[in-house]
Coordinates of C-alpha atoms and ligand atoms in Angstrom, one line a residue:
M1 CA 67.7 100.0 78.9
N2 CA 71.1 99.6 77.3
Y3 CA 74.1 99.6 79.5
N4 CA 76.7 99.1 76.8
V5 CA 78.3 101.9 74.8
D6 CA 76.2 103.1 71.8
E7 CA 77.5 103.8 68.3
R8 CA 78.2 107.4 69.3
G9 CA 80.4 106.4 72.1
Y10 CA 77.9 107.2 74.9
Y11 CA 76.5 105.3 77.8
G12 CA 73.2 107.2 78.1
D13 CA 74.2 110.8 78.8
F14 CA 77.8 110.0 79.5
G15 CA 81.0 109.3 77.5
G16 CA 81.9 110.7 74.1
A17 CA 85.3 112.0 73.0
F18 CA 86.1 115.5 74.1
I19 CA 89.6 115.9 72.8
P20 CA 91.8 118.6 71.3
E21 CA 91.6 118.5 67.5
M22 CA 95.3 117.5 67.3
L23 CA 94.5 114.2 69.0
Y24 CA 91.6 113.4 66.7
P25 CA 93.6 111.3 64.2
N26 CA 95.0 109.0 66.9
V27 CA 91.7 108.4 68.7
E28 CA 89.8 108.0 65.4
N29 CA 92.3 105.5 64.2
L30 CA 91.7 103.5 67.4
R31 CA 87.9 103.9 67.2
Q32 CA 87.8 102.6 63.6
N33 CA 89.9 99.6 64.3
Y34 CA 89.5 98.3 67.9
L35 CA 86.5 96.1 67.4
K36 CA 87.8 94.7 64.2
I37 CA 91.1 93.8 65.7
M38 CA 89.6 92.4 68.8
A39 CA 87.4 90.1 66.7
E40 CA 90.4 88.7 64.7
P41 CA 90.9 85.0 65.6
S42 CA 94.7 85.6 65.9
F43 CA 94.2 88.4 68.3
K44 CA 91.8 86.4 70.5
E45 CA 94.2 83.5 70.4
E46 CA 97.2 85.5 71.5
F47 CA 95.3 87.4 74.2
D48 CA 93.8 84.2 75.7
Q49 CA 97.2 82.5 75.6
L50 CA 98.9 85.3 77.4
L51 CA 96.1 85.6 80.0
K52 CA 96.5 81.9 80.6
D53 CA 100.3 81.3 80.6
Y54 CA 101.6 84.8 81.6
V55 CA 98.9 86.3 83.8
G56 CA 97.9 82.9 85.3
R57 CA 94.2 83.0 84.4
P58 CA 91.6 81.8 85.1
S59 CA 91.8 83.4 88.5
P60 CA 90.1 81.3 91.1
L61 CA 86.6 81.9 92.3
Y62 CA 87.0 81.2 96.0
L63 CA 84.2 80.4 98.5
A64 CA 85.2 82.3 101.6
K65 CA 83.7 80.1 104.2
R66 CA 84.6 81.9 107.4
L67 CA 83.7 85.3 105.9
S68 CA 80.4 83.9 104.7
K69 CA 79.7 82.5 108.2
K70 CA 80.4 85.8 109.8
Y71 CA 77.9 87.7 107.6
N72 CA 75.4 84.9 107.3
T73 CA 75.5 84.8 103.5
K74 CA 77.5 83.0 100.7
V75 CA 80.5 85.0 99.7
Y76 CA 82.8 84.2 96.7
L77 CA 85.9 86.1 96.1
K78 CA 87.1 86.6 92.5
R79 CA 90.9 86.3 93.0
E80 CA 92.4 89.0 90.7
D81 CA 95.0 89.4 93.5
L82 CA 96.6 86.2 92.2
N83 CA 97.3 87.6 88.8
H84 CA 100.9 88.3 87.7
T85 CA 101.8 91.8 89.0
G86 CA 99.2 91.4 91.7
A87 CA 96.0 93.0 90.4
H88 CA 93.5 93.2 87.6
K89 CA 95.3 96.0 85.7
V90 CA 97.4 93.6 83.7
N91 CA 94.3 92.2 81.9
N92 CA 94.0 95.6 80.2
T93 CA 97.7 96.3 79.5
I94 CA 98.1 92.9 77.8
G95 CA 95.1 93.7 75.6
Q96 CA 96.3 97.2 74.8
I97 CA 99.9 96.1 74.0
L98 CA 98.5 93.6 71.5
M99 CA 96.3 96.3 70.1
A100 CA 99.2 98.7 69.7
K101 CA 101.3 96.1 67.9
R102 CA 98.5 95.4 65.4
L103 CA 98.1 99.2 64.9
G104 CA 101.8 99.2 63.9
K105 CA 102.8 101.3 67.0
K106 CA 106.5 101.2 68.1
R107 CA 106.3 103.3 71.3
I108 CA 104.1 103.2 74.4
I109 CA 103.2 106.0 76.7
A110 CA 101.1 105.9 79.9
E111 CA 100.2 108.0 82.9
T112 CA 100.3 106.7 86.4
G113 CA 99.3 108.0 89.9
A114 CA 100.4 105.5 92.5
G115 CA 102.4 103.6 90.0
Q116 CA 100.3 100.4 89.7
H117 CA 99.2 101.1 86.1
G118 CA 102.8 102.3 85.3
V119 CA 104.1 98.9 86.5
A120 CA 101.5 96.9 84.6
T121 CA 102.3 98.9 81.4
A122 CA 106.1 98.6 81.9
T123 CA 105.6 94.9 82.4
V124 CA 103.9 94.3 79.1
C125 CA 106.4 96.5 77.3
A126 CA 109.3 94.4 78.6
L127 CA 107.4 91.3 77.5
M128 CA 107.1 92.7 74.0
G129 CA 110.4 94.5 73.8
I130 CA 108.7 97.9 73.1
E131 CA 109.9 101.3 74.3
C132 CA 107.9 102.6 77.3
I133 CA 107.6 106.1 78.8
V134 CA 105.5 106.6 81.9
Y135 CA 104.5 110.0 83.0
M136 CA 104.2 110.5 86.8
G137 CA 103.7 113.5 89.0
E138 CA 106.9 114.6 90.8
I139 CA 105.1 114.3 94.1
D140 CA 103.9 110.8 93.3
I141 CA 107.4 109.8 92.2
A142 CA 108.6 110.7 95.7
R143 CA 105.7 108.9 97.4
Q144 CA 105.9 105.7 95.4
A145 CA 109.5 104.8 95.3
P146 CA 109.1 101.0 95.1
N147 CA 106.9 101.3 92.0
V148 CA 109.3 103.7 90.4
A149 CA 112.1 101.3 90.9
R150 CA 110.0 98.5 89.4
M151 CA 109.2 100.5 86.3
K152 CA 112.9 101.4 85.8
M153 CA 114.0 97.8 86.4
L154 CA 111.4 96.7 83.7
G155 CA 113.1 99.1 81.3
A156 CA 110.6 102.0 81.3
E157 CA 111.6 105.6 81.4
V158 CA 109.7 107.5 84.2
R159 CA 109.3 111.1 83.3
P160 CA 108.2 113.5 86.1
A161 CA 105.3 115.9 85.5
L162 CA 106.4 119.2 87.0
S163 CA 103.3 121.3 86.5
G164 CA 100.2 122.0 88.6
S165 CA 99.8 119.8 91.7
R166 CA 102.4 117.4 90.3
T167 CA 100.1 114.4 90.6
L168 CA 98.0 112.2 88.4
K169 CA 96.1 114.8 86.5
D170 CA 99.3 116.6 85.6
A171 CA 100.9 113.3 84.5
T172 CA 97.8 112.7 82.3
N173 CA 98.3 116.2 80.7
E174 CA 101.9 115.4 79.9
A175 CA 101.0 112.0 78.4
I176 CA 98.4 113.7 76.2
R177 CA 101.0 116.4 75.1
D178 CA 103.4 113.6 74.2
W179 CA 100.7 111.8 72.1
I180 CA 99.9 115.0 70.2
N181 CA 103.6 115.3 69.4
N182 CA 104.0 111.6 68.4
P183 CA 100.7 110.8 66.6
V184 CA 102.1 108.1 64.2
D185 CA 104.3 105.7 66.1
T186 CA 102.9 106.0 69.7
H187 CA 100.0 104.3 71.5
Y188 CA 98.7 105.7 74.8
I189 CA 97.7 103.0 77.2
I190 CA 95.0 104.4 79.5
G191 CA 94.7 102.5 82.8
S192 CA 91.0 102.5 83.7
A193 CA 87.6 102.6 82.1
I194 CA 87.9 106.3 81.4
G195 CA 89.2 108.6 78.7
P196 CA 87.7 109.5 75.3
H197 CA 85.6 106.8 73.4
P198 CA 86.7 104.1 72.5
Y199 CA 88.9 103.7 75.6
P200 CA 86.2 103.1 78.2
D201 CA 84.6 100.4 76.0
M202 CA 88.0 98.9 75.0
V203 CA 89.2 98.7 78.6
T204 CA 85.9 97.2 79.7
R205 CA 86.1 94.5 77.1
F206 CA 89.6 93.5 78.1
Q207 CA 88.6 93.4 81.7
S208 CA 85.3 91.5 81.0
V209 CA 87.3 88.3 81.2
I210 CA 86.6 88.7 84.9
S211 CA 82.8 88.2 84.6
E212 CA 83.1 85.7 81.7
E213 CA 85.0 83.5 84.1
I214 CA 82.7 84.1 87.1
K215 CA 79.8 82.8 84.9
W216 CA 81.3 79.4 84.2
Q217 CA 82.9 79.1 87.6
L218 CA 79.6 79.7 89.3
K219 CA 77.9 77.2 87.0
E220 CA 80.4 74.6 88.2
K221 CA 80.1 75.5 91.9
E222 CA 76.4 76.6 92.2
G223 CA 74.8 75.0 89.2
K224 CA 73.8 78.5 87.9
E225 CA 75.6 81.2 86.1
N226 CA 74.2 84.2 87.8
P227 CA 74.9 85.3 91.4
D228 CA 72.5 87.5 93.4
Y229 CA 75.1 90.3 93.6
V230 CA 78.4 91.3 92.1
I231 CA 80.4 93.8 94.1
A232 CA 83.5 95.8 93.2
C233 CA 85.4 98.9 94.3
I234 CA 85.5 101.9 92.0
G235 CA 88.4 104.2 91.2
G236 CA 88.1 104.9 87.5
G237 CA 86.0 101.8 87.3
S238 CA 87.9 99.1 85.3
N239 CA 87.8 96.2 87.8
A240 CA 84.2 97.0 88.4
A241 CA 83.3 97.3 84.7
G242 CA 85.0 93.9 84.1
T243 CA 83.1 92.3 87.0
Y244 CA 79.7 93.6 85.9
Y245 CA 80.0 93.3 82.1
H246 CA 78.3 90.0 81.5
F247 CA 75.7 90.7 84.2
L248 CA 74.7 94.2 83.1
H249 CA 71.6 92.9 81.3
E250 CA 70.8 90.1 83.6
E251 CA 68.1 91.7 85.7
E252 CA 68.2 89.3 88.6
V253 CA 71.8 90.1 89.3
G254 CA 72.2 93.1 91.7
I255 CA 75.2 95.3 90.9
I256 CA 77.0 97.1 93.8
A257 CA 79.7 99.7 93.6
V258 CA 81.8 100.8 96.5
E259 CA 83.6 104.2 96.3
A260 CA 86.2 105.6 98.7
A261 CA 84.6 108.0 101.2
G262 CA 88.1 108.9 102.6
K263 CA 87.6 110.6 105.9
G264 CA 83.8 110.9 105.3
V265 CA 81.7 111.8 102.3
H266 CA 81.2 115.4 103.5
S267 CA 84.6 115.8 105.2
G268 CA 86.2 117.6 102.3
E269 CA 88.6 114.7 102.1
S270 CA 86.9 112.1 100.0
A271 CA 86.8 110.4 96.6
A272 CA 83.1 109.5 96.6
T273 CA 82.4 110.7 93.1
S274 CA 78.8 109.6 92.6
A275 CA 77.7 111.2 95.9
L276 CA 79.7 114.4 95.4
G277 CA 80.1 114.6 91.6
K278 CA 78.4 116.7 89.0
E279 CA 78.4 116.2 85.2
G280 CA 81.5 117.6 83.6
V281 CA 84.3 116.6 81.3
I282 CA 87.5 115.0 82.5
H283 CA 90.2 113.2 80.6
G284 CA 88.2 113.3 77.4
C285 CA 84.8 112.1 78.4
K286 CA 81.6 113.5 79.9
T287 CA 81.0 111.9 83.3
L288 CA 80.4 112.6 87.0
L289 CA 83.3 114.3 88.6
M290 CA 84.1 116.2 91.7
Q291 CA 84.4 119.9 90.9
T292 CA 83.9 123.4 92.4
K293 CA 81.0 125.6 91.4
D294 CA 83.1 127.1 88.6
G295 CA 84.1 123.7 87.3
Q296 CA 87.6 123.3 88.7
I297 CA 88.4 119.7 89.5
T298 CA 88.5 119.1 93.2
E299 CA 91.5 117.3 94.6
P300 CA 90.3 113.9 95.8
Y301 CA 91.5 112.0 98.8
S302 CA 91.5 108.3 99.9
I303 CA 93.9 106.3 101.9
S304 CA 94.0 104.0 98.9
A305 CA 96.0 105.4 96.0
G306 CA 94.1 103.5 93.4
L307 CA 90.7 105.0 94.4
D308 CA 92.1 108.5 94.7
Y309 CA 90.5 109.8 91.4
P310 CA 88.2 112.7 91.0
G311 CA 86.0 111.1 88.3
V312 CA 84.4 107.8 87.5
G313 CA 84.2 106.0 84.1
P314 CA 81.1 107.0 82.0
M315 CA 79.6 103.5 82.2
H316 CA 79.4 103.9 86.0
S317 CA 77.8 107.4 85.8
H318 CA 75.2 105.8 83.6
L319 CA 74.7 102.8 86.0
Y320 CA 74.3 105.4 88.8
K321 CA 71.9 107.7 87.0
T322 CA 69.7 104.8 85.8
K323 CA 69.9 103.2 89.3
R324 CA 71.0 99.9 87.6
A325 CA 73.7 99.8 90.3
E326 CA 73.6 100.6 94.0
F327 CA 76.4 102.9 95.0
Y328 CA 77.9 102.9 98.5
S329 CA 81.0 104.4 99.9
A330 CA 83.4 103.2 102.6
T331 CA 85.6 105.4 104.7
D332 CA 89.4 104.8 105.2
D333 CA 88.6 103.3 108.6
E334 CA 85.9 101.0 107.4
A335 CA 88.2 99.8 104.6
M336 CA 91.2 99.2 106.8
Q337 CA 89.1 97.2 109.3
A338 CA 87.6 95.1 106.4
G339 CA 91.1 94.4 105.1
L340 CA 92.3 93.2 108.5
E341 CA 89.2 91.2 108.9
L342 CA 89.7 89.3 105.6
T343 CA 93.3 88.7 106.6
K344 CA 92.3 87.2 109.9
L345 CA 89.3 85.2 108.6
E346 CA 90.7 83.9 105.3
G347 CA 94.5 84.4 105.3
I348 CA 94.3 86.8 102.4
I349 CA 95.8 90.3 102.7
P350 CA 93.9 92.4 100.2
A351 CA 94.9 95.6 98.5
I352 CA 93.4 98.6 100.3
E353 CA 91.3 99.3 97.2
S354 CA 89.7 95.9 97.4
S355 CA 89.2 96.3 101.1
H356 CA 86.7 99.1 100.2
A357 CA 84.5 96.5 98.4
L358 CA 84.8 94.2 101.4
A359 CA 83.5 97.0 103.6
I360 CA 80.1 96.5 102.0
F361 CA 79.1 94.3 104.9
K362 CA 79.1 97.3 107.2
H363 CA 76.5 99.0 104.9
K364 CA 74.3 96.2 103.6
A365 CA 72.9 93.0 104.9
F366 CA 72.5 90.0 102.6
K367 CA 70.1 87.0 102.9
P368 CA 71.5 83.7 104.0
E369 CA 70.6 82.1 100.6
D370 CA 72.2 85.0 98.6
V371 CA 75.3 84.2 96.4
V372 CA 77.5 87.3 96.6
V373 CA 80.6 87.7 94.4
I374 CA 83.2 90.3 95.4
C375 CA 86.0 91.2 93.1
L376 CA 89.3 91.1 95.0
S377 CA 91.0 93.4 92.7
G378 CA 94.5 93.2 94.1
R379 CA 96.8 91.9 96.8
G380 CA 98.0 93.9 99.8
D381 CA 101.8 93.5 99.5
K382 CA 102.1 97.0 98.1
D383 CA 100.0 98.4 101.0
L384 CA 102.0 96.8 103.8
D385 CA 103.5 100.1 105.0
N386 CA 100.0 101.6 105.2
Y387 CA 98.6 98.6 107.1
I388 CA 101.6 98.7 109.5
K389 CA 101.2 102.4 110.2
Y390 CA 97.5 102.2 110.6
F391 CA 97.3 99.3 113.0
N392 CA 100.7 99.9 114.7
L393 CA 101.8 96.4 113.8
Ligands
LIG401 C1 94.1 100.7 90.3 C2 93.4 99.7 91.2 C3 92.0 99.9 91.5 C4 91.2 101.0 91.0 O1 91.1 101.1 89.6 P1 89.8 100.7 88.8 O2 90.0 101.1 87.4 O3 88.6 101.4 89.4 O4 89.6 99.2 88.9 C5 91.4 98.9 92.3 N1 92.1 97.9 92.9 C6 93.4 97.8 92.7 C7 94.1 96.6 93.3 C8 94.1 98.7 91.9 O5 95.4 98.5 91.7

């Protein structure tokens, strides 16, 4: 079984590039060039240097002793929360800004929901001195004021999406419209392992630095490269794809995905895409997504803004369908408790997205001799208000 993208841009039955004809030249230009550019020694050198000196990589692989003791297994945390800007997203935006420069692009556009990807994009545009326009739903702009302020301070223009539900999907539509109107000078930085081919593969490759580091770090600490399990939360699936990448074809490594169940998988307020989703097309690719009987996308819900997405990247749909990965979902309550637990046991306040991955211990028991690696995708600073409200702190 192959879990990587094939030459047609598919992961098994999922993926492809379902785009309006007007977008074809942009996407085709990227498709023809991305692997060539990524293989250039000067690209690799600049990417690695920035990940090291700007992002602060390698991120530590930390043996969480008190958490391990509590669940009677050996738990390592991959500390993406310690990256510059506080999450894994910057690995991708650094890669894509370098890609855009080599493609001769002078202008960057992005969509953002909660604002995390917008901030990561505005950050690398400031770093490179490139014009940056971030589309964001009007409702999200009101809900996410600190991230809007960050983007503006970084020099980005935040343009409100005023149509539809005025949230992420409408921002995405606006970004696509912009790209159609500016096909020559503009690159569209997509923020997760989603979108038309080659985006899911390109984003996965940029994020695969996570599992590349886990391999040599485990070799140093455990004397072997492969853990028994790798675990990550899934919104669109970029931190998960990066965490799994170098283990996909290592059969002895168990792959575990944790989605957001919101108020319960069958409560009507959930983002558990694999459990609730059916095949369909969203944002340019064929994948599992939450939809009504007549194919209208269902509004997702999760307490965590980063997991509040109605689809999942095509690689993950393939991992689900082939049963290569085990899929679980954690409710808001389970995630919040797991976040507080990590804070008390290890002195680390996780992003609420990452707390969903930590909630795996409420759903699955591991053996004492298992080596379990969890991707701690981001830090909890941005979620402090939510934690305060939830726990009455
Ligand atoms: C955006 C975000 C996620 C979800 O995005 P993926 O593409 O699924 O990784 C998870 N964790 C954090 C901290 C985020 O900011």
